[in-house]
Tab-separated table of C-alpha atoms in Angstrom:
chain	number	residue	atom	x	y	z
A	1	UNK	CA	0.000	0.000	0.000
A	2	UNK	CA	1.436	3.405	-0.894
A	3	UNK	CA	1.905	5.780	1.976
A	4	UNK	CA	-0.943	8.298	2.276
A	5	UNK	CA	-0.297	11.764	0.950
A	6	UNK	CA	-1.126	13.869	3.950
A	7	UNK	CA	-3.246	16.895	3.227
A	8	UNK	CA	-4.242	18.660	6.409
A	9	UNK	CA	-6.447	21.003	4.380
A	10	UNK	CA	-9.010	22.177	6.874
A	11	UNK	CA	-12.413	23.311	5.659
A	12	UNK	CA	-11.942	26.787	7.142
A	13	UNK	CA	-8.670	27.321	5.266
A	14	UNK	CA	-10.229	26.065	2.062
A	15	UNK	CA	-13.217	28.368	2.477
A	16	UNK	CA	-10.901	31.335	2.970
A	17	UNK	CA	-8.978	30.457	-0.188
A	18	UNK	CA	-12.203	30.051	-2.114
A	19	UNK	CA	-13.462	33.409	-0.902
A	20	UNK	CA	-10.281	35.082	-2.107
A	21	UNK	CA	-10.985	33.736	-5.590
A	22	UNK	CA	-14.589	34.920	-5.569
A	23	UNK	CA	-16.034	38.242	-6.578
A	24	UNK	CA	-18.184	40.831	-4.861
A	25	UNK	CA	-21.442	39.670	-3.321
A	26	UNK	CA	-24.665	40.539	-5.151
A	27	UNK	CA	-27.075	42.903	-3.472
A	28	UNK	CA	-30.261	41.516	-1.963
A	29	UNK	CA	-31.580	39.929	1.191
A	30	UNK	CA	-28.781	38.302	3.184
A	31	UNK	CA	-28.283	34.565	2.966
A	32	UNK	CA	-27.140	34.276	6.568
A	33	UNK	CA	-30.532	33.877	8.316
A	34	UNK	CA	-31.444	31.009	5.987
A	35	UNK	CA	-28.212	29.113	5.475
A	36	UNK	CA	-26.228	29.777	8.645
A	37	UNK	CA	-25.509	26.758	10.807
A	38	UNK	CA	-24.132	23.247	10.728
A	39	UNK	CA	-25.887	20.785	8.459
A	40	UNK	CA	-25.738	17.114	7.454
A	41	UNK	CA	-26.723	15.934	3.970
A	42	UNK	CA	-30.091	14.168	4.098
A	43	UNK	CA	-30.901	13.709	0.394
A	44	UNK	CA	-29.628	14.612	-3.059
A	45	UNK	CA	-31.383	14.478	-6.413
A	46	UNK	CA	-29.912	14.986	-9.869
A	47	UNK	CA	-31.833	14.939	-13.122
A	48	UNK	CA	-34.927	13.791	-11.255
A	49	UNK	CA	-33.194	10.762	-9.738
A	50	UNK	CA	-32.178	10.158	-6.142
A	51	UNK	CA	-28.453	9.787	-5.419
A	52	UNK	CA	-27.450	7.183	-2.843
A	53	UNK	CA	-25.129	8.640	-0.206
A	54	UNK	CA	-25.682	5.779	2.251
A	55	UNK	CA	-22.539	4.985	4.227
A	56	UNK	CA	-21.176	8.523	3.986
A	57	UNK	CA	-21.515	11.518	6.284
A	58	UNK	CA	-21.482	14.731	4.270
A	59	UNK	CA	-21.477	17.978	6.213
A	60	UNK	CA	-21.982	21.649	5.435
A	61	UNK	CA	-21.110	24.553	7.693
A	62	UNK	CA	-22.702	27.687	6.280
A	63	UNK	CA	-22.139	31.370	6.960
A	64	UNK	CA	-23.152	34.516	5.103
A	65	UNK	CA	-20.163	34.429	2.763
A	66	UNK	CA	-19.040	30.814	2.526
A	67	UNK	CA	-19.628	27.096	2.853
A	68	UNK	CA	-17.213	24.566	4.298
A	69	UNK	CA	-17.499	20.960	5.327
A	70	UNK	CA	-16.611	17.360	4.630
A	71	UNK	CA	-17.653	15.686	1.381
A	72	UNK	CA	-17.804	11.926	0.837
A	73	UNK	CA	-13.983	11.973	0.685
A	74	UNK	CA	-12.514	15.460	1.061
A	75	UNK	CA	-12.824	18.568	3.153
A	76	UNK	CA	-13.892	21.551	1.067
A	77	UNK	CA	-14.538	25.269	1.128
A	78	UNK	CA	-16.606	27.481	-1.156
A	79	UNK	CA	-17.285	31.202	-1.408
A	80	UNK	CA	-20.905	32.283	-1.813
A	81	UNK	CA	-22.714	35.511	-2.656
A	82	UNK	CA	-26.140	36.753	-3.672
A	83	UNK	CA	-29.399	36.153	-1.850
A	84	UNK	CA	-31.801	33.282	-1.298
A	85	UNK	CA	-33.357	33.678	-4.750
A	86	UNK	CA	-30.066	34.283	-6.538
A	87	UNK	CA	-27.406	32.189	-4.832
A	88	UNK	CA	-23.948	32.171	-6.376
A	89	UNK	CA	-21.396	29.540	-5.392
A	90	UNK	CA	-18.412	31.375	-6.797
A	91	UNK	CA	-15.699	28.790	-6.314
A	92	UNK	CA	-15.144	25.495	-4.555
A	93	UNK	CA	-11.797	24.186	-3.383
A	94	UNK	CA	-11.539	20.616	-2.061
A	95	UNK	CA	-8.609	18.925	-0.416
A	96	UNK	CA	-6.808	16.358	-2.559
A	97	UNK	CA	-7.270	12.973	-0.926
A	98	UNK	CA	-8.205	10.063	-3.182
A	99	UNK	CA	-10.861	7.541	-2.152
A	100	UNK	CA	-12.264	4.553	-4.034
A	101	UNK	CA	-14.014	5.163	-7.352
A	102	UNK	CA	-17.569	4.917	-6.030
A	103	UNK	CA	-16.906	7.469	-3.302
A	104	UNK	CA	-15.168	9.824	-5.722
A	105	UNK	CA	-18.169	9.611	-8.082
A	106	UNK	CA	-20.448	10.621	-5.215
A	107	UNK	CA	-18.125	13.468	-4.322
A	108	UNK	CA	-18.111	14.734	-7.909
A	109	UNK	CA	-21.916	14.633	-7.931
A	110	UNK	CA	-22.153	16.444	-4.592
A	111	UNK	CA	-19.707	19.177	-5.549
A	112	UNK	CA	-21.466	19.598	-8.911
A	113	UNK	CA	-24.845	20.106	-7.249
A	114	UNK	CA	-23.337	22.466	-4.697
A	115	UNK	CA	-21.659	24.564	-7.398
A	116	UNK	CA	-24.860	24.553	-9.438
A	117	UNK	CA	-27.118	25.707	-6.610
A	118	UNK	CA	-28.911	28.976	-7.409
A	119	UNK	CA	-31.475	29.153	-4.592
A	120	UNK	CA	-31.449	28.551	-0.849
A	121	UNK	CA	-34.537	27.921	1.261
A	122	UNK	CA	-35.788	26.322	4.450
A	123	UNK	CA	-38.355	23.540	4.113
A	124	UNK	CA	-39.712	21.891	7.274
A	125	UNK	CA	-36.480	22.638	9.096
A	126	UNK	CA	-34.239	21.433	6.271
A	127	UNK	CA	-31.860	23.609	4.269
A	128	UNK	CA	-32.536	23.137	0.552
A	129	UNK	CA	-29.964	24.230	-2.044
A	130	UNK	CA	-31.388	23.847	-5.546
A	131	UNK	CA	-30.328	24.499	-9.117
A	132	UNK	CA	-31.062	23.433	-12.677
A	133	UNK	CA	-29.451	20.004	-12.238
A	134	UNK	CA	-31.027	19.037	-8.923
A	135	UNK	CA	-31.080	19.794	-5.224
A	136	UNK	CA	-29.355	19.063	-1.944
A	137	UNK	CA	-31.334	18.710	1.291
A	138	UNK	CA	-29.628	19.063	4.651
A	139	UNK	CA	-30.831	18.306	8.157
A	140	UNK	CA	-29.589	20.383	11.089
A	141	UNK	CA	-26.512	18.718	12.563
A	142	UNK	CA	-27.513	16.888	15.740
A	143	UNK	CA	-26.428	18.284	19.062
A	144	UNK	CA	-25.893	16.637	22.419
A	145	UNK	CA	-25.348	12.897	22.810
A	146	UNK	CA	-21.835	12.038	21.648
A	147	UNK	CA	-20.812	15.699	21.714
A	148	UNK	CA	-21.842	16.005	25.353
A	149	UNK	CA	-19.980	12.792	26.193
A	150	UNK	CA	-16.716	14.213	24.819
A	151	UNK	CA	-17.023	17.799	26.051
A	152	UNK	CA	-14.730	18.483	28.992
A	153	UNK	CA	-12.775	15.220	28.700
A	154	UNK	CA	-9.037	14.603	28.319
A	155	UNK	CA	-7.541	11.533	26.647
A	156	UNK	CA	-3.955	10.294	26.905
A	157	UNK	CA	-2.353	8.484	23.983
A	158	UNK	CA	-1.732	4.800	24.707
A	159	UNK	CA	-0.864	3.213	21.363
A	160	UNK	CA	-0.289	4.035	17.701
A	161	UNK	CA	-0.316	1.521	14.845
A	162	UNK	CA	0.476	2.146	11.172
A	163	UNK	CA	-0.111	-0.587	8.572
A	164	UNK	CA	-0.095	-3.188	11.341
A	165	UNK	CA	3.199	-2.068	12.880
A	166	UNK	CA	3.333	-0.500	16.313
A	167	UNK	CA	4.707	3.047	16.383
A	168	UNK	CA	6.776	3.848	19.509
A	169	UNK	CA	5.271	6.712	21.510
A	170	UNK	CA	7.612	9.430	22.720
A	171	UNK	CA	6.756	12.352	25.024
A	172	UNK	CA	7.156	15.939	23.953
A	173	UNK	CA	10.151	18.178	24.762
A	174	UNK	CA	8.560	19.088	28.102
A	175	UNK	CA	8.108	15.421	28.988
A	176	UNK	CA	4.333	15.575	28.666
A	177	UNK	CA	2.567	12.600	27.133
A	178	UNK	CA	0.642	13.174	23.887
A	179	UNK	CA	-2.983	13.937	24.714
A	180	UNK	CA	-6.262	15.283	23.397
A	181	UNK	CA	-8.706	17.474	25.343
A	182	UNK	CA	-12.215	18.286	24.123
A	183	UNK	CA	-13.363	21.614	25.513
A	184	UNK	CA	-17.000	22.424	26.184
A	185	UNK	CA	-16.522	25.456	23.896
A	186	UNK	CA	-15.947	23.351	20.760
A	187	UNK	CA	-12.162	23.673	20.913
A	188	UNK	CA	-9.666	20.816	21.060
A	189	UNK	CA	-6.272	21.175	22.710
A	190	UNK	CA	-3.396	18.833	23.393
A	191	UNK	CA	-0.140	17.675	21.879
A	192	UNK	CA	1.186	15.074	19.465
A	193	UNK	CA	4.524	15.098	21.254
A	194	UNK	CA	5.926	17.229	18.434
A	195	UNK	CA	3.451	20.107	18.250
A	196	UNK	CA	0.452	21.478	20.044
A	197	UNK	CA	-3.063	20.614	18.933
A	198	UNK	CA	-5.406	23.615	18.765
A	199	UNK	CA	-8.439	22.870	16.588
A	200	UNK	CA	-12.175	23.456	16.437
A	201	UNK	CA	-14.281	20.312	16.629
A	202	UNK	CA	-17.890	19.300	16.070
A	203	UNK	CA	-19.732	16.006	16.409
A	204	UNK	CA	-22.095	15.216	13.528
A	205	UNK	CA	-24.040	11.950	13.408
A	206	UNK	CA	-21.621	10.557	15.988
A	207	UNK	CA	-18.598	11.507	13.880
A	208	UNK	CA	-15.965	13.863	15.313
A	209	UNK	CA	-14.715	16.319	12.700
A	210	UNK	CA	-12.027	18.970	13.071
A	211	UNK	CA	-11.400	22.373	11.574
A	212	UNK	CA	-8.694	25.045	11.780
A	213	UNK	CA	-5.667	22.985	10.768
A	214	UNK	CA	-2.372	24.887	10.448
A	215	UNK	CA	-1.231	25.628	6.919
A	216	UNK	CA	2.326	24.460	7.590
A	217	UNK	CA	3.599	21.120	8.878
A	218	UNK	CA	6.646	21.513	11.136
A	219	UNK	CA	9.754	19.379	11.062
A	220	UNK	CA	9.469	16.999	14.001
A	221	UNK	CA	12.321	15.241	15.793
A	222	UNK	CA	12.783	11.674	14.609
A	223	UNK	CA	11.385	10.213	17.824
A	224	UNK	CA	8.023	12.016	17.485
A	225	UNK	CA	7.675	12.420	13.702
A	226	UNK	CA	5.793	9.159	13.087
A	227	UNK	CA	3.246	9.637	15.859
A	228	UNK	CA	2.664	13.260	14.797
A	229	UNK	CA	2.095	12.154	11.204
A	230	UNK	CA	-0.394	9.458	12.202
A	231	UNK	CA	-2.290	11.614	14.698
A	232	UNK	CA	-2.757	14.592	12.389
A	233	UNK	CA	-3.793	12.297	9.539
A	234	UNK	CA	-6.421	10.688	11.779
A	235	UNK	CA	-7.656	14.068	12.983
A	236	UNK	CA	-7.852	15.262	9.385
A	237	UNK	CA	-10.263	12.486	8.438
A	238	UNK	CA	-12.300	12.548	11.649
A	239	UNK	CA	-13.506	9.490	13.526
A	240	UNK	CA	-16.510	8.025	15.390
A	241	UNK	CA	-17.068	9.435	18.861
A	242	UNK	CA	-16.938	6.016	20.513
A	243	UNK	CA	-15.613	5.920	24.071
A	244	UNK	CA	-16.648	2.371	24.957
A	245	UNK	CA	-15.072	1.101	28.211
A	246	UNK	CA	-13.224	4.381	28.699
A	247	UNK	CA	-11.151	3.948	25.530
A	248	UNK	CA	-11.231	6.367	22.596
A	249	UNK	CA	-10.209	4.472	19.455
A	250	UNK	CA	-9.297	6.592	16.434
A	251	UNK	CA	-8.992	4.604	13.221
A	252	UNK	CA	-8.696	5.002	9.456
A	253	UNK	CA	-9.034	1.586	7.836
A	254	UNK	CA	-8.082	2.788	4.344
A	255	UNK	CA	-4.604	3.830	5.484
A	256	UNK	CA	-4.267	1.216	8.223
A	257	UNK	CA	-3.875	3.795	10.999
A	258	UNK	CA	-5.074	3.313	14.579
A	259	UNK	CA	-4.516	5.309	17.758
A	260	UNK	CA	-6.010	4.540	21.152
A	261	UNK	CA	-6.469	6.958	24.045
A	262	UNK	CA	-7.583	6.410	27.630
A	263	UNK	CA	-9.110	8.958	29.955
């Protein structure tokens, strides 16, 4: 298996880049009251047919001037302008991970519908983005539950495995063990042993997703480089918020990466 090409392209950074490529917003009623919030894809239609996104969790975080989120494979950001009757998705920039063909086809369809959306509306609590080719329907992202279970907890790294091989864990320069803390304010803090972790997080459909990744990857000492690489890759993809038996297991089966934490 080839080593994964790590792209810590956070949705927020991608949205900012997309906005820089966009133009001036059209005049009209603001989009913000309608689109603002965190959303999870509920249904998608194209050409009158329903697209099957089962097995994926597609998210959209919307503000007055941009969208960001996680597609079937990649994080993405897009600049928006106009109003609810004249929506313009000016540009869309995804990260550059590669998933299997079926997932990439879904992602292409999703991004196409998002770019083609020309109206935004609320319908029975859903956010509906529609255009000539079809529409996307989003449910409000769930709150509570798994998010409440993580908020205010700290987890210490116990093991790291890459492609079936155990990765030795080394403390940071200050001797502190690598750890991950989920704040009640939606912020994550901690350390990989090489660098500090300071990210935004949200729990959607039981999946923890992160935002606010640094643009640059530092050079780590040899003893902490591998664990830093694995941990930031895992954080970049997100993971289920499962803390069964007091163990937080973070896994990406495609790349054969696993990290376990205990509280």
